């Protein structure tokens, strides 16, 4: 499982810069409601240019299973990230593809996560990892709002050894503190390293990756 993901990549230049900065995963967002949405053809070009060792993560929100499978297989995605209200059955339908399920953390309420994982056990299909994002009503991530780090730590410890990624308002300035507080397996940022939605700041990506790498190594 990757440790540092730059999400919302929309062009080859930013993808290569993210990889050069030290990110070991890039996120390609296929949710039409996102300002970082990328068309499959453009995403295929981006995915093809990435160096080996950099994971290609497709981000989907309440998408049709066949549409996910088609994009995943066409682009040879490394991971499918489900960032909506998807049921556990979808994890089974996507097998053997690696799935990361995102949850928008509301305080320390583990009920949605617990219910989802219980259903996963019933269908004998567990996600590869979970991602914890900030809870903003009516939004499926990418808001820049900061997640509850201490709440995320409680969930991370509860779910061990299942890898948990932390997202939600992470920037070069706060990622070290976030890692120290939440103790996640890895981190994920989109708006925290941008000039504008979908357009990355190369210097910020370098600063973020360096700070995250150091914090994760000492976490």
Coordinates of N, CA and C in Angstrom, one line a residue:
X1 N 0.9 -1.2 0.0 CA 0.0 0.0 0.0 C 0.9 1.2 0.0
X2 N 0.5 2.2 -0.8 CA 1.3 3.5 -0.9 C 1.2 4.3 0.4
X3 N 2.1 5.2 0.5 CA 2.2 6.1 1.7 C 1.8 7.5 1.4
X4 N 2.1 8.0 0.2 CA 1.9 9.5 -0.1 C 1.2 9.6 -1.4
X5 N 0.0 10.1 -1.4 CA -0.8 10.2 -2.6 C -1.2 11.7 -2.9
X6 N -0.9 12.1 -4.1 CA -1.4 13.4 -4.6 C -2.6 13.1 -5.4
X7 N -3.7 13.6 -5.0 CA -5.0 13.3 -5.7 C -5.4 14.5 -6.6
X8 N -6.4 14.2 -7.5 CA -6.9 15.2 -8.3 C -6.0 15.7 -9.4
X9 N -5.1 14.7 -9.9 CA -4.2 15.0 -11.0 C -5.0 15.1 -12.3
X10 N -4.8 16.1 -13.1 CA -5.6 16.3 -14.3 C -4.7 16.4 -15.6
X11 N -3.4 16.4 -15.4 CA -2.6 16.5 -16.6 C -1.2 15.8 -16.4
X12 N -0.6 15.5 -17.5 CA 0.7 14.8 -17.5 C 1.8 15.5 -16.7
X13 N 1.9 16.8 -16.9 CA 2.9 17.6 -16.3 C 2.8 17.5 -14.7
X14 N 1.6 17.6 -14.2 CA 1.4 17.5 -12.8 C 1.7 16.1 -12.3
X15 N 1.3 15.1 -13.1 CA 1.5 13.7 -12.7 C 3.0 13.4 -12.5
X16 N 3.8 13.8 -13.5 CA 5.2 13.6 -13.5 C 5.9 14.4 -12.4
X17 N 5.4 15.6 -12.1 CA 5.9 16.4 -11.0 C 5.6 15.8 -9.7
X18 N 4.4 15.2 -9.5 CA 4.1 14.5 -8.3 C 5.0 13.3 -8.0
X19 N 5.2 12.6 -9.1 CA 6.1 11.4 -8.9 C 7.5 11.8 -8.6
X20 N 8.0 12.9 -9.3 CA 9.4 13.4 -9.0 C 9.5 14.0 -7.6
X21 N 8.4 14.5 -7.1 CA 8.4 15.1 -5.8 C 8.5 14.0 -4.7
X22 N 8.2 12.7 -5.0 CA 8.2 11.7 -4.1 C 6.9 11.0 -3.7
X23 N 5.9 11.4 -4.4 CA 4.6 10.7 -4.2 C 4.7 9.3 -4.8
X24 N 4.2 8.3 -4.0 CA 4.2 7.0 -4.6 C 2.8 6.6 -5.1
X25 N 1.9 7.6 -5.2 CA 0.5 7.3 -5.8 C 0.0 8.6 -6.2
X26 N -0.8 8.6 -7.3 CA -1.5 9.7 -7.8 C -3.0 9.3 -8.0
X27 N -3.9 10.3 -7.7 CA -5.3 10.0 -7.8 C -5.9 10.6 -9.0
X28 N -6.7 9.9 -9.7 CA -7.4 10.3 -10.9 C -8.9 10.3 -10.6
X29 N -9.5 11.5 -10.6 CA -10.8 11.6 -10.1 C -11.8 11.5 -11.3
X30 N -12.7 10.5 -11.2 CA -13.7 10.3 -12.3 C -15.1 10.8 -11.8
X31 N -15.2 11.5 -10.8 CA -16.5 12.0 -10.3 C -16.9 13.3 -11.0
X32 N -18.0 13.3 -11.7 CA -18.3 14.5 -12.5 C -18.6 15.7 -11.7
X33 N -18.9 15.5 -10.4 CA -19.2 16.6 -9.6 C -18.0 17.3 -9.0
X34 N -16.8 16.8 -9.3 CA -15.6 17.4 -8.8 C -14.9 18.3 -9.8
X35 N -14.4 19.4 -9.3 CA -13.6 20.3 -10.2 C -12.3 19.7 -10.7
X36 N -12.0 18.6 -10.1 CA -10.8 17.8 -10.5 C -11.1 16.6 -11.4
X37 N -12.3 16.5 -11.9 CA -12.7 15.4 -12.7 C -11.8 15.4 -14.0
X38 N -11.4 14.2 -14.3 CA -10.6 14.0 -15.5 C -11.3 13.0 -16.4
X39 N -11.3 13.2 -17.7 CA -11.9 12.3 -18.7 C -11.1 11.0 -18.8
X40 N -11.7 9.9 -19.1 CA -10.9 8.6 -19.2 C -9.8 8.7 -20.2
X41 N -10.0 9.3 -21.3 CA -8.9 9.4 -22.3 C -7.7 10.1 -21.8
X42 N -8.0 11.3 -21.1 CA -6.9 12.0 -20.6 C -6.2 11.3 -19.4
X43 N -7.0 10.6 -18.6 CA -6.5 9.8 -17.5 C -5.6 8.7 -18.0
X44 N -6.0 8.1 -19.1 CA -5.2 7.0 -19.7 C -3.8 7.5 -20.1
X45 N -3.8 8.7 -20.7 CA -2.5 9.3 -21.1 C -1.6 9.5 -19.8
X46 N -2.3 10.1 -18.8 CA -1.6 10.3 -17.5 C -1.0 9.0 -16.9
X47 N -1.9 8.0 -16.8 CA -1.5 6.8 -16.2 C -0.3 6.1 -17.0
X48 N -0.3 6.3 -18.3 CA 0.7 5.6 -19.1 C 2.1 6.3 -19.0
X49 N 2.1 7.5 -18.6 CA 3.4 8.3 -18.5 C 4.0 8.1 -17.1
X50 N 3.3 7.6 -16.1 CA 3.8 7.5 -14.8 C 4.9 6.4 -14.7
X51 N 5.9 6.7 -13.9 CA 7.0 5.7 -13.8 C 6.5 4.5 -13.0
X52 N 7.2 3.3 -13.1 CA 6.9 2.2 -12.3 C 7.1 2.5 -10.9
X53 N 6.2 1.9 -10.0 CA 6.3 2.1 -8.6 C 5.4 3.2 -8.1
X54 N 4.8 4.0 -9.0 CA 3.8 5.0 -8.6 C 2.4 4.4 -8.9
X55 N 1.6 4.3 -7.9 CA 0.3 3.7 -8.0 C -0.6 4.6 -8.7
X56 N -1.5 4.1 -9.5 CA -2.5 4.8 -10.2 C -3.9 4.5 -9.5
X57 N -4.4 5.5 -8.9 CA -5.6 5.3 -8.1 C -6.8 6.0 -8.7
X58 N -7.8 5.3 -9.1 CA -9.0 5.8 -9.7 C -10.0 6.1 -8.6
X59 N -10.5 7.4 -8.5 CA -11.5 7.8 -7.5 C -12.9 7.9 -8.1
X60 N -13.8 7.1 -7.5 CA -15.2 7.1 -8.0 C -16.1 7.4 -6.9
X61 N -17.3 8.0 -7.2 CA -18.3 8.3 -6.3 C -19.6 7.8 -6.8
X62 N -20.1 6.7 -6.1 CA -21.4 6.1 -6.4 C -21.6 5.8 -7.9
X63 N -20.5 5.3 -8.5 CA -20.5 5.0 -9.9 C -21.0 3.6 -10.2
X64 N -21.4 3.3 -11.4 CA -21.9 2.0 -11.8 C -20.7 1.1 -11.8
X65 N -20.9 -0.2 -11.4 CA -19.9 -1.1 -11.2 C -19.2 -1.4 -12.6
X66 N -20.0 -1.5 -13.6 CA -19.4 -1.8 -15.0 C -18.6 -0.7 -15.5
X67 N -19.0 0.6 -15.1 CA -18.2 1.7 -15.5 C -16.9 1.8 -14.8
X68 N -16.9 1.4 -13.5 CA -15.6 1.3 -12.8 C -14.7 0.3 -13.3
X69 N -15.3 -0.9 -13.6 CA -14.4 -2.0 -14.1 C -13.8 -1.6 -15.5
X70 N -14.6 -1.0 -16.3 CA -14.1 -0.7 -17.7 C -13.0 0.3 -17.6
X71 N -13.1 1.4 -16.7 CA -12.0 2.3 -16.6 C -10.8 1.7 -15.9
X72 N -11.1 1.0 -14.9 CA -10.0 0.3 -14.1 C -9.1 -0.5 -15.0
X73 N -9.8 -1.4 -15.8 CA -9.0 -2.3 -16.7 C -8.4 -1.6 -17.9
X74 N -9.1 -0.6 -18.4 CA -8.6 0.1 -19.6 C -7.3 0.9 -19.2
X75 N -7.3 1.4 -18.0 CA -6.2 2.3 -17.5 C -5.1 1.5 -16.7
X76 N -5.4 0.2 -16.5 CA -4.6 -0.6 -15.6 C -4.3 0.1 -14.2
X77 N -5.5 0.5 -13.6 CA -5.4 1.2 -12.3 C -4.9 0.2 -11.3
X78 N -4.1 0.7 -10.4 CA -3.6 -0.1 -9.3 C -4.6 -0.3 -8.2
X79 N -5.4 0.8 -7.9 CA -6.4 0.8 -6.9 C -7.6 1.5 -7.4
X80 N -8.8 1.0 -6.8 CA -10.1 1.7 -7.0 C -10.4 2.3 -5.7
X81 N -10.6 3.6 -5.6 CA -11.0 4.3 -4.4 C -12.5 4.6 -4.5
X82 N -13.3 4.1 -3.6 CA -14.7 4.4 -3.5 C -14.9 5.5 -2.5
X83 N -15.3 6.6 -3.0 CA -15.4 7.8 -2.2 C -16.8 8.3 -1.9
X84 N -17.8 7.4 -2.2 CA -19.2 7.8 -2.0 C -19.9 7.0 -0.9
X85 N -21.1 6.5 -1.2 CA -21.9 5.8 -0.3 C -22.0 4.3 -0.8
X86 N -21.0 3.8 -1.3 CA -21.1 2.5 -2.0 C -21.3 1.4 -0.9
X87 N -22.0 0.3 -1.3 CA -22.2 -0.8 -0.4 C -21.0 -1.8 -0.4
X88 N -21.0 -2.6 0.6 CA -19.9 -3.6 0.6 C -19.9 -4.6 -0.6
X89 N -21.1 -4.8 -1.1 CA -21.2 -5.7 -2.2 C -20.4 -5.3 -3.4
X90 N -20.1 -4.0 -3.5 CA -19.3 -3.5 -4.6 C -17.9 -3.9 -4.5
X91 N -17.4 -4.1 -3.3 CA -16.0 -4.6 -3.1 C -15.9 -6.0 -3.7
X92 N -16.9 -6.8 -3.4 CA -17.0 -8.1 -3.9 C -17.1 -8.1 -5.5
X93 N -17.9 -7.3 -6.0 CA -18.1 -7.2 -7.5 C -16.8 -6.8 -8.2
X94 N -16.0 -6.0 -7.5 CA -14.8 -5.5 -8.1 C -13.6 -6.4 -8.0
X95 N -13.7 -7.5 -7.2 CA -12.6 -8.4 -7.0 C -12.2 -9.0 -8.3
X96 N -10.9 -9.2 -8.5 CA -9.8 -9.2 -7.5 C -9.1 -7.8 -7.5
X97 N -9.7 -6.8 -8.0 CA -9.1 -5.5 -8.0 C -9.0 -4.9 -6.6
X98 N -7.9 -4.2 -6.3 CA -7.7 -3.7 -4.9 C -8.6 -2.5 -4.7
X99 N -9.3 -2.4 -3.6 CA -10.3 -1.4 -3.3 C -9.9 -0.7 -2.0
X100 N -10.0 0.7 -2.1 CA -9.8 1.5 -0.9 C -11.2 2.2 -0.7
X101 N -11.7 2.0 0.5 CA -13.0 2.6 0.8 C -12.8 3.9 1.7
X102 N -13.4 5.0 1.2 CA -13.3 6.3 1.9 C -14.5 6.5 2.8
X103 N -14.2 7.1 4.0 CA -15.3 7.5 4.9 C -15.1 8.9 5.3
X104 N -16.1 9.7 5.4 CA -16.0 11.1 5.9 C -16.3 11.0 7.4
X105 N -15.2 11.3 8.1 CA -15.2 11.0 9.6 C -16.0 12.1 10.3
X106 N -17.0 11.7 11.0 CA -17.8 12.6 11.8 C -17.5 12.3 13.3
X107 N -16.7 13.2 13.9 CA -16.2 12.9 15.3 C -15.6 11.6 15.4
X108 N -15.9 10.8 16.4 CA -15.4 9.4 16.5 C -16.4 8.4 16.2
X109 N -17.5 8.7 15.5 CA -18.5 7.8 15.2 C -18.0 6.7 14.2
X110 N -17.9 5.5 14.8 CA -17.4 4.4 13.9 C -18.5 3.6 13.3
X111 N -19.8 4.0 13.6 CA -20.9 3.1 13.1 C -20.9 2.8 11.7
X112 N -20.7 3.8 10.8 CA -20.7 3.5 9.3 C -19.6 2.6 8.9
X113 N -18.4 2.8 9.5 CA -17.3 1.9 9.2 C -17.5 0.5 9.7
X114 N -18.0 0.4 10.9 CA -18.3 -0.9 11.5 C -19.3 -1.7 10.7
X115 N -20.4 -1.0 10.3 CA -21.4 -1.6 9.5 C -20.9 -2.1 8.1
X116 N -20.1 -1.2 7.5 CA -19.5 -1.6 6.2 C -18.7 -2.8 6.3
X117 N -17.8 -2.8 7.3 CA -16.8 -4.0 7.4 C -17.6 -5.2 7.8
X118 N -18.6 -5.1 8.5 CA -19.4 -6.3 8.9 C -20.1 -6.9 7.6
X119 N -20.6 -6.0 6.7 CA -21.1 -6.5 5.5 C -20.1 -7.0 4.6
X120 N -18.9 -6.5 4.6 CA -17.8 -7.0 3.8 C -17.5 -8.5 4.2
X121 N -17.5 -8.7 5.5 CA -17.3 -10.1 6.0 C -18.3 -11.0 5.5
X122 N -19.5 -10.5 5.4 CA -20.6 -11.4 4.9 C -20.5 -11.8 3.5
X123 N -19.9 -10.9 2.7 CA -19.7 -11.1 1.3 C -18.3 -11.6 1.0
X124 N -17.5 -11.8 2.0 CA -16.2 -12.4 1.9 C -15.3 -11.5 1.0
X125 N -15.3 -10.2 1.2 CA -14.5 -9.3 0.3 C -14.2 -8.1 1.1
X126 N -12.9 -8.0 1.6 CA -12.5 -6.9 2.4 C -11.7 -5.9 1.6
X127 N -11.9 -4.6 1.9 CA -11.1 -3.6 1.1 C -9.6 -3.8 1.5
X128 N -8.7 -3.3 0.6 CA -7.3 -3.3 0.9 C -6.9 -2.3 2.0
X129 N -7.7 -1.2 2.0 CA -7.4 -0.2 3.1 C -8.6 0.7 3.1
X130 N -8.6 1.6 4.1 CA -9.6 2.6 4.3 C -8.9 4.0 4.2
X131 N -9.7 5.0 3.8 CA -9.3 6.4 3.8 C -10.3 7.2 4.7
X132 N -9.7 8.0 5.5 CA -10.6 8.9 6.4 C -10.4 10.3 5.9
X133 N -11.6 10.9 5.6 CA -11.6 12.3 5.1 C -12.4 13.2 6.0
X134 N -12.4 14.5 5.8 CA -13.2 15.4 6.6 C -14.7 15.2 6.2
X135 N -15.6 15.4 7.2 CA -17.0 15.3 6.9 C -17.5 16.8 6.6
X136 N -17.9 17.0 5.4 CA -18.6 18.2 5.0 C -19.9 17.9 4.3
X137 N -21.0 18.3 4.9 CA -22.3 17.9 4.4 C -22.5 18.2 2.9
X138 N -22.9 17.3 2.2 CA -23.2 17.5 0.8 C -22.0 17.4 -0.1
X139 N -20.8 17.1 0.4 CA -19.6 17.0 -0.4 C -18.9 15.6 -0.2
X140 N -18.3 15.2 -1.3 CA -17.6 13.9 -1.3 C -16.1 14.2 -1.4
X141 N -15.5 14.9 -0.4 CA -14.1 15.1 -0.4 C -13.6 16.3 -1.3
X142 N -12.3 16.6 -1.2 CA -11.8 17.7 -2.0 C -12.2 19.1 -1.5
X143 N -12.6 19.2 -0.3 CA -13.1 20.5 0.2 C -12.0 21.4 0.8
X144 N -10.9 20.8 1.2 CA -9.9 21.5 2.0 C -10.2 21.5 3.5
X145 N -11.3 21.0 3.9 CA -11.6 21.0 5.3 C -10.7 19.9 6.0
X146 N -10.3 20.2 7.2 CA -9.4 19.4 8.0 C -10.2 18.3 8.7
X147 N -9.7 17.1 8.7 CA -10.4 16.0 9.4 C -10.0 16.0 10.9
X148 N -10.8 15.3 11.6 CA -10.5 15.2 13.1 C -9.4 14.2 13.3
X149 N -8.2 14.7 13.6 CA -7.0 13.9 13.6 C -7.0 12.9 14.8
X150 N -7.5 13.4 15.9 CA -7.5 12.5 17.1 C -8.6 11.4 16.9
X151 N -9.7 11.8 16.3 CA -10.8 10.8 15.9 C -10.2 9.8 14.9
X152 N -9.4 10.3 14.0 CA -8.8 9.4 13.0 C -7.8 8.4 13.6
X153 N -7.1 8.9 14.6 CA -6.2 8.0 15.3 C -6.9 6.9 16.0
X154 N -8.0 7.2 16.7 CA -8.8 6.2 17.4 C -9.3 5.2 16.4
X155 N -9.8 5.6 15.2 CA -10.2 4.7 14.2 C -9.1 3.8 13.7
X156 N -8.0 4.5 13.4 CA -6.8 3.8 12.9 C -6.3 2.7 13.8
X157 N -6.3 3.0 15.1 CA -5.8 2.0 16.1 C -6.9 0.8 16.2
X158 N -8.1 1.2 16.1 CA -9.2 0.2 16.2 C -9.2 -0.8 15.0
X159 N -8.8 -0.2 13.8 CA -8.8 -1.0 12.6 C -7.5 -1.8 12.4
X160 N -6.5 -1.5 13.1 CA -5.2 -2.2 12.9 C -5.4 -3.7 12.8
X161 N -4.7 -4.4 11.9 CA -3.6 -3.9 11.0 C -4.1 -3.4 9.6
X162 N -5.4 -3.2 9.4 CA -5.9 -2.7 8.1 C -5.3 -1.3 7.9
X163 N -4.6 -1.1 6.8 CA -4.0 0.2 6.5 C -5.1 1.3 6.4
X164 N -4.8 2.5 7.1 CA -5.7 3.6 7.0 C -5.0 4.8 6.5
X165 N -5.5 5.5 5.5 CA -4.9 6.7 5.0 C -5.7 7.9 5.5
X166 N -5.0 9.0 5.7 CA -5.6 10.2 6.2 C -5.6 11.3 5.1
X167 N -6.8 11.9 4.9 CA -7.0 12.9 4.0 C -7.7 14.1 4.7
X168 N -8.0 15.1 4.0 CA -8.8 16.2 4.6 C -7.9 17.4 5.0
X169 N -7.8 18.3 4.1 CA -7.1 19.6 4.4 C -5.6 19.5 4.7
X170 N -5.0 18.5 4.2 CA -3.6 18.3 4.5 C -2.7 19.2 3.6
X171 N -1.7 19.9 4.1 CA -0.9 20.8 3.4 C 0.6 20.5 3.8
X172 N 1.5 21.2 3.1 CA 2.9 21.0 3.6 C 3.1 21.5 5.0
X173 N 2.3 22.5 5.4 CA 2.5 23.1 6.7 C 2.0 22.2 7.9
X174 N 1.0 21.4 7.6 CA 0.3 20.7 8.7 C 0.4 19.2 8.6
X175 N 1.0 18.6 7.5 CA 1.0 17.2 7.4 C 1.8 16.5 8.5
X176 N 2.9 17.1 8.9 CA 3.7 16.4 9.9 C 2.9 16.3 11.2
X177 N 2.2 17.4 11.6 CA 1.4 17.4 12.8 C 0.3 16.4 12.7
X178 N -0.3 16.3 11.5 CA -1.4 15.4 11.3 C -0.9 14.0 11.4
X179 N 0.2 13.6 10.9 CA 0.7 12.3 11.0 C 1.0 12.0 12.5
X180 N 1.6 12.9 13.2 CA 2.0 12.7 14.6 C 0.7 12.5 15.4
X181 N -0.4 13.2 15.1 CA -1.6 13.1 15.9 C -2.4 11.8 15.5
X182 N -2.5 11.6 14.2 CA -3.4 10.5 13.7 C -2.8 9.1 13.6
X183 N -1.5 9.1 13.4 CA -0.7 7.9 13.2 C -1.2 7.0 12.0
X184 N -1.5 7.6 10.8 CA -2.0 6.8 9.7 C -0.9 6.0 9.0
X185 N -1.4 5.1 8.2 CA -0.4 4.4 7.3 C 0.2 5.3 6.3
X186 N -0.7 6.2 5.7 CA -0.3 7.1 4.7 C -1.2 8.3 4.6
X187 N -0.9 9.3 3.7 CA -1.6 10.5 3.6 C -2.0 10.8 2.2
X188 N -3.0 11.7 2.1 CA -3.6 12.0 0.7 C -3.9 13.4 0.7
X189 N -3.5 14.1 -0.3 CA -3.9 15.6 -0.4 C -4.3 15.9 -1.9
X190 N -5.1 16.9 -2.0 CA -5.5 17.4 -3.3 C -5.4 18.9 -3.3
X191 N -6.3 19.6 -2.6 CA -6.3 21.0 -2.6 C -5.1 21.6 -1.9
X192 N -4.5 20.8 -1.0 CA -3.4 21.4 -0.2 C -2.1 21.6 -1.0
X193 N -2.1 21.2 -2.2 CA -0.9 21.4 -3.0 C -1.2 22.0 -4.4
X194 N -2.3 22.8 -4.4 CA -2.8 23.4 -5.7 C -2.6 24.9 -5.8
X195 N -2.5 25.3 -7.1 CA -2.6 26.7 -7.4 C -4.1 27.0 -7.6
X196 N -4.9 26.1 -8.2 CA -6.3 26.2 -8.4 C -6.8 24.8 -8.5
X197 N -8.1 24.5 -8.4 CA -8.6 23.1 -8.5 C -8.1 22.4 -9.7
X198 N -7.4 21.3 -9.5 CA -6.9 20.5 -10.7 C -5.6 21.0 -11.2
X199 N -5.0 22.0 -10.7 CA -3.7 22.5 -11.2 C -2.8 22.6 -10.0
X200 N -1.7 21.8 -10.0 CA -0.9 21.6 -8.9 C 0.3 22.6 -8.8
X201 N 0.8 22.9 -7.6 CA 1.9 23.7 -7.4 C 3.1 22.8 -7.1
X202 N 4.1 22.8 -8.0 CA 5.2 21.8 -7.9 C 6.0 22.0 -6.7
X203 N 6.2 23.2 -6.3 CA 7.0 23.4 -5.0 C 6.2 22.9 -3.8
X204 N 4.9 23.1 -3.8 CA 4.1 22.6 -2.7 C 4.1 21.0 -2.7
X205 N 4.0 20.4 -3.8 CA 4.1 19.0 -3.9 C 5.4 18.4 -3.3
X206 N 6.5 19.1 -3.7 CA 7.8 18.7 -3.1 C 7.8 18.9 -1.6
X207 N 7.3 20.0 -1.1 CA 7.4 20.3 0.3 C 6.5 19.3 1.0
X208 N 5.3 19.0 0.5 CA 4.4 18.1 1.1 C 5.0 16.7 1.2
X209 N 5.5 16.2 0.1 CA 6.1 14.8 0.1 C 7.2 14.7 1.0
X210 N 8.1 15.7 1.1 CA 9.2 15.7 2.0 C 8.8 15.6 3.4
X211 N 7.9 16.5 3.8 CA 7.4 16.6 5.2 C 6.6 15.3 5.5
X212 N 5.8 14.8 4.6 CA 5.1 13.5 4.9 C 6.0 12.4 5.0
X213 N 7.0 12.3 4.2 CA 7.9 11.1 4.2 C 8.7 11.1 5.5
X214 N 9.1 12.3 6.0 CA 9.9 12.4 7.2 C 9.0 12.0 8.4
X215 N 7.7 12.5 8.4 CA 6.8 12.3 9.5 C 6.4 10.8 9.6
X216 N 6.2 10.2 8.4 CA 5.8 8.8 8.4 C 6.9 7.9 8.8
X217 N 8.1 8.3 8.5 CA 9.3 7.5 8.9 C 9.5 7.5 10.4
X218 N 9.1 8.6 11.0 CA 9.3 8.7 12.5 C 8.0 8.5 13.3
X219 N 6.9 8.2 12.6 CA 5.6 8.0 13.3 C 5.5 6.8 14.1

